[in-house]
Coordinates of C-alpha atoms and ligand atoms in Angstrom, one line a residue:
M118 CA -131.5 96.3 170.8
A119 CA -131.0 97.5 167.3
W120 CA -127.0 96.6 167.2
D121 CA -124.6 93.5 166.4
S122 CA -121.2 94.1 166.7
K123 CA -117.8 92.5 165.5
T124 CA -114.7 93.0 167.2
F125 CA -111.3 91.2 164.5
D126 CA -108.3 91.3 165.2
S127 CA -107.0 93.4 162.0
N128 CA -108.0 95.4 159.7
D129 CA -108.0 93.7 157.5
A130 CA -109.2 90.2 158.6
L131 CA -112.2 92.8 159.1
V132 CA -112.1 94.1 155.0
A133 CA -111.9 89.9 154.2
A134 CA -115.7 89.2 156.9
L135 CA -117.2 92.8 156.2
S136 CA -116.5 92.5 152.3
N137 CA -118.3 88.7 152.1
A138 CA -121.1 89.8 153.8
I139 CA -121.5 92.2 152.0
A140 CA -121.0 90.9 147.8
T141 CA -123.8 87.9 149.6
I142 CA -126.8 90.5 149.6
L143 CA -125.2 91.7 147.0
R144 CA -125.6 88.4 145.7
N145 CA -129.1 87.4 146.7
S146 CA -130.6 91.3 146.4
I147 CA -129.4 90.4 142.2
E148 CA -130.8 87.4 142.0
Q149 CA -134.0 88.0 144.3
N150 CA -135.2 91.5 142.2
G151 CA -132.3 91.7 139.2
H152 CA -130.8 94.3 140.6
A153 CA -128.8 95.6 144.0
S154 CA -127.9 98.9 145.6
M155 CA -125.4 100.0 148.1
A156 CA -124.8 103.7 149.5
V157 CA -120.9 103.5 150.5
S158 CA -119.4 106.1 153.8
G159 CA -116.3 108.5 152.6
G160 CA -113.5 109.3 155.0
S161 CA -110.4 107.5 155.2
T162 CA -112.0 103.7 156.5
P163 CA -113.3 102.6 154.0
A164 CA -110.3 102.4 150.9
S165 CA -109.2 99.0 151.8
L166 CA -112.9 97.0 152.4
F167 CA -113.3 98.6 148.5
A168 CA -110.0 97.8 146.9
R169 CA -110.9 94.3 148.3
L170 CA -114.9 94.8 147.2
A171 CA -113.6 95.6 143.3
V172 CA -112.3 92.0 142.8
A173 CA -115.5 89.9 144.3
D174 CA -117.0 87.9 141.5
L175 CA -120.5 90.1 141.3
P176 CA -122.2 90.1 137.8
W177 CA -121.4 94.3 139.3
Q178 CA -123.6 96.4 135.8
R179 CA -126.7 94.7 138.1
V180 CA -125.4 97.3 140.7
T181 CA -126.1 100.9 141.2
V182 CA -123.4 102.5 144.2
T183 CA -124.0 106.0 145.9
L184 CA -123.2 107.8 148.3
V185 CA -124.8 108.8 152.3
D186 CA -123.1 111.7 152.5
E187 CA -120.6 114.1 149.6
R188 CA -118.4 117.0 151.2
W189 CA -119.2 119.7 147.9
V190 CA -116.1 119.3 146.5
E191 CA -115.4 119.0 142.7
A192 CA -115.4 114.7 141.5
D193 CA -111.6 115.7 141.1
H194 CA -110.9 117.5 144.3
P195 CA -108.5 115.2 147.1
D196 CA -111.6 115.3 149.7
S197 CA -114.5 114.4 147.4
N198 CA -115.7 110.8 148.5
A199 CA -117.0 110.4 144.9
K200 CA -113.4 110.4 143.8
L201 CA -113.3 107.8 146.9
V202 CA -115.1 105.4 145.4
Q203 CA -114.3 105.4 141.5
D204 CA -110.9 105.1 142.3
N205 CA -110.7 102.6 144.8
L206 CA -114.4 100.4 144.3
L207 CA -115.3 101.1 140.7
Q208 CA -111.8 99.3 139.2
D209 CA -111.8 95.8 138.0
K210 CA -114.4 93.6 138.3
A211 CA -116.5 96.0 140.2
A212 CA -116.0 98.6 136.8
A213 CA -119.2 97.6 135.4
A214 CA -121.3 98.9 138.3
S215 CA -123.7 102.0 138.0
F216 CA -122.1 105.4 140.4
V217 CA -125.0 107.8 140.8
P218 CA -122.8 111.5 142.7
L219 CA -124.5 113.0 145.2
K220 CA -122.3 116.5 143.6
T221 CA -124.1 118.5 141.6
E222 CA -123.4 121.5 139.7
D223 CA -125.2 124.1 142.6
A224 CA -122.7 126.2 144.0
E225 CA -123.9 124.9 147.6
P226 CA -125.2 122.1 148.3
F227 CA -128.2 124.5 150.4
G228 CA -130.9 124.4 147.3
A229 CA -129.6 121.4 146.2
E230 CA -131.6 119.0 147.2
N231 CA -134.4 118.3 145.2
E232 CA -132.5 118.0 142.0
V233 CA -130.2 115.4 144.6
A234 CA -133.8 113.4 145.5
Q235 CA -134.6 113.0 142.3
R236 CA -131.6 111.1 141.9
L237 CA -131.3 108.8 144.6
R238 CA -135.2 108.1 143.3
S239 CA -133.8 107.2 140.7
I240 CA -132.1 104.2 142.1
G241 CA -135.0 103.2 144.1
L242 CA -135.5 102.6 147.7
P243 CA -135.0 101.4 149.9
F244 CA -131.2 100.5 149.3
D245 CA -129.9 97.3 150.0
I246 CA -127.0 98.4 151.7
V247 CA -125.9 101.2 153.4
I248 CA -122.4 101.1 155.0
L249 CA -121.5 104.2 157.3
G250 CA -118.9 105.6 158.9
M251 CA -118.3 106.9 162.4
G252 CA -116.0 110.0 163.3
A253 CA -114.1 110.8 166.7
D254 CA -116.9 113.2 167.5
G255 CA -119.4 110.9 167.1
H256 CA -121.0 111.8 163.5
T257 CA -121.2 109.3 161.2
A258 CA -123.3 110.5 157.8
S259 CA -122.7 114.1 157.4
F260 CA -124.5 114.2 161.0
F261 CA -122.0 117.0 162.5
P262 CA -123.0 117.0 166.7
G263 CA -124.1 121.1 166.4
A264 CA -124.4 121.6 163.0
T265 CA -128.1 124.1 162.1
T266 CA -129.4 121.2 159.8
L267 CA -128.9 118.4 162.2
A268 CA -132.0 117.9 163.9
Q269 CA -133.9 118.1 160.3
A270 CA -131.6 115.5 158.5
L271 CA -131.9 113.4 161.6
T272 CA -136.1 113.2 162.2
M273 CA -137.6 110.4 160.8
D274 CA -141.1 111.7 160.3
Q275 CA -140.0 113.5 156.9
D276 CA -140.7 112.6 152.6
S277 CA -136.7 114.4 152.5
L278 CA -134.0 111.8 151.0
C279 CA -131.4 114.3 151.9
C280 CA -130.3 117.1 153.6
A281 CA -127.5 119.8 153.2
V282 CA -125.4 120.2 156.3
R283 CA -122.8 123.0 157.4
P284 CA -119.8 120.9 159.6
P285 CA -119.2 124.3 162.3
A286 CA -116.1 122.1 162.6
A287 CA -114.9 120.0 159.1
P288 CA -114.0 121.3 156.6
H289 CA -116.9 121.5 153.1
D290 CA -120.2 121.7 153.2
R291 CA -122.1 118.5 152.3
M292 CA -125.0 116.7 151.4
T293 CA -126.5 113.7 153.5
L294 CA -128.7 111.4 153.4
T295 CA -131.8 111.4 156.2
L296 CA -131.7 109.7 158.7
P297 CA -135.4 107.9 158.0
V298 CA -133.4 106.7 154.5
I299 CA -130.0 105.2 156.2
L300 CA -132.6 103.6 158.3
A301 CA -135.0 102.0 155.3
A302 CA -131.9 99.8 154.5
G303 CA -132.5 96.3 154.8
H304 CA -128.4 96.4 156.3
V305 CA -126.7 99.1 157.5
F306 CA -123.4 97.8 158.5
L307 CA -120.9 100.6 160.8
H308 CA -117.4 100.3 160.2
I309 CA -115.3 101.3 162.9
V310 CA -111.6 101.1 162.5
G311 CA -109.4 102.7 165.9
D312 CA -109.8 102.4 169.5
D313 CA -110.5 105.8 169.6
K314 CA -113.6 105.4 168.3
W315 CA -114.4 102.0 169.8
Q316 CA -114.7 104.4 173.2
V317 CA -116.4 106.9 171.4
L318 CA -118.9 104.1 170.1
E319 CA -118.9 102.9 174.1
R320 CA -120.1 106.4 175.0
A321 CA -123.0 106.4 172.1
F322 CA -124.2 102.7 173.5
E323 CA -125.7 104.9 176.4
K324 CA -128.7 106.6 175.8
G325 CA -128.2 110.2 175.0
S326 CA -128.4 112.9 173.9
H327 CA -128.1 112.5 169.6
E328 CA -126.7 116.2 169.1
E329 CA -124.3 115.2 171.8
L330 CA -123.4 111.8 169.5
P331 CA -125.3 111.7 166.5
V332 CA -124.3 108.0 165.8
R333 CA -127.5 107.2 168.8
A334 CA -129.4 107.7 166.4
V335 CA -128.4 104.9 164.6
L336 CA -127.9 102.7 167.5
H337 CA -131.1 103.3 169.2
Q338 CA -133.4 102.9 167.2
E339 CA -135.9 99.5 166.3
K340 CA -136.5 99.7 163.0
V341 CA -132.8 97.7 161.6
L342 CA -130.1 95.6 163.0
L343 CA -127.5 98.0 162.8
D344 CA -124.2 95.5 162.3
I345 CA -120.9 96.6 163.5
Y346 CA -117.5 95.7 162.5
Y347 CA -114.9 96.6 164.3
A348 CA -110.7 96.6 164.8
A349 CA -108.2 98.3 167.1
E350 CA -105.9 98.7 164.2
Ligands
6PG126 C1 -116.9 111.9 155.2 C2 -118.2 110.3 155.7 C3 -118.5 110.5 157.1 C4 -117.6 109.4 157.3 C5 -117.3 109.5 158.7 C6 -115.1 108.5 159.2 O1 -117.4 112.0 154.4 O2 -116.3 112.6 155.8 O3 -118.6 109.5 155.3 O4 -119.1 110.4 157.6 O5 -117.2 108.1 157.5 O6 -116.4 111.0 159.1 O7 -114.5 109.4 158.0 P1 -113.0 108.3 159.1 O8 -113.1 107.4 157.8 O9 -111.8 109.2 157.9 O10 -112.6 108.9 160.0

């Protein structure tokens, strides 16, 4: 089984434990390699985790942060994941970290893959940490059910580091890391809040179509342990 799940009474308790786990991994990587890297998700769930991490006592100047996926909007747009990271994570002590955005000057993510891949390579792969979220439709990263590039993004046998996605039922085109890049990370966390999401995850624990519930692609694999942190509220 390639996942482990921890359940918490509240998101506050979850965030305390998850931020400690992340800080320990970052600290160890910095001690061993002189630097550490972390790809984080956007959406509404991670804001409290980011705020807690921002005050962690770490040599943040040795940490590079990027995104698992980005909505193709300007960096000051309320839906921008870069803005979420800037406003919540790259504050306080973590203001010293480097941030590598995925959004380029291109009007669309389709065609911007090479430039984004170059940026990702400049960080140095694999990432030490990837933090995923999940939507109620079973998407994780920007692996959206029904997206025309879903199969491409989920292909394990590929050199592409990122993939442009047009979600059929969510706003904004996106750029997402591909599945092999996510699963190559040293540690992969899934941060889930809400009973409705847990019910989706329980369905995804059963083997089945990755197109129906793309989160299955990070559950049913043998590359890395998926560390699930769950709180009902
Ligand atoms: C994004 C994401 C996405 C997110 C889920 C959960 O940019 O939308 O990175 O994969 O993790 O949609 O989002 P919520 O936390 O808002 O439910």
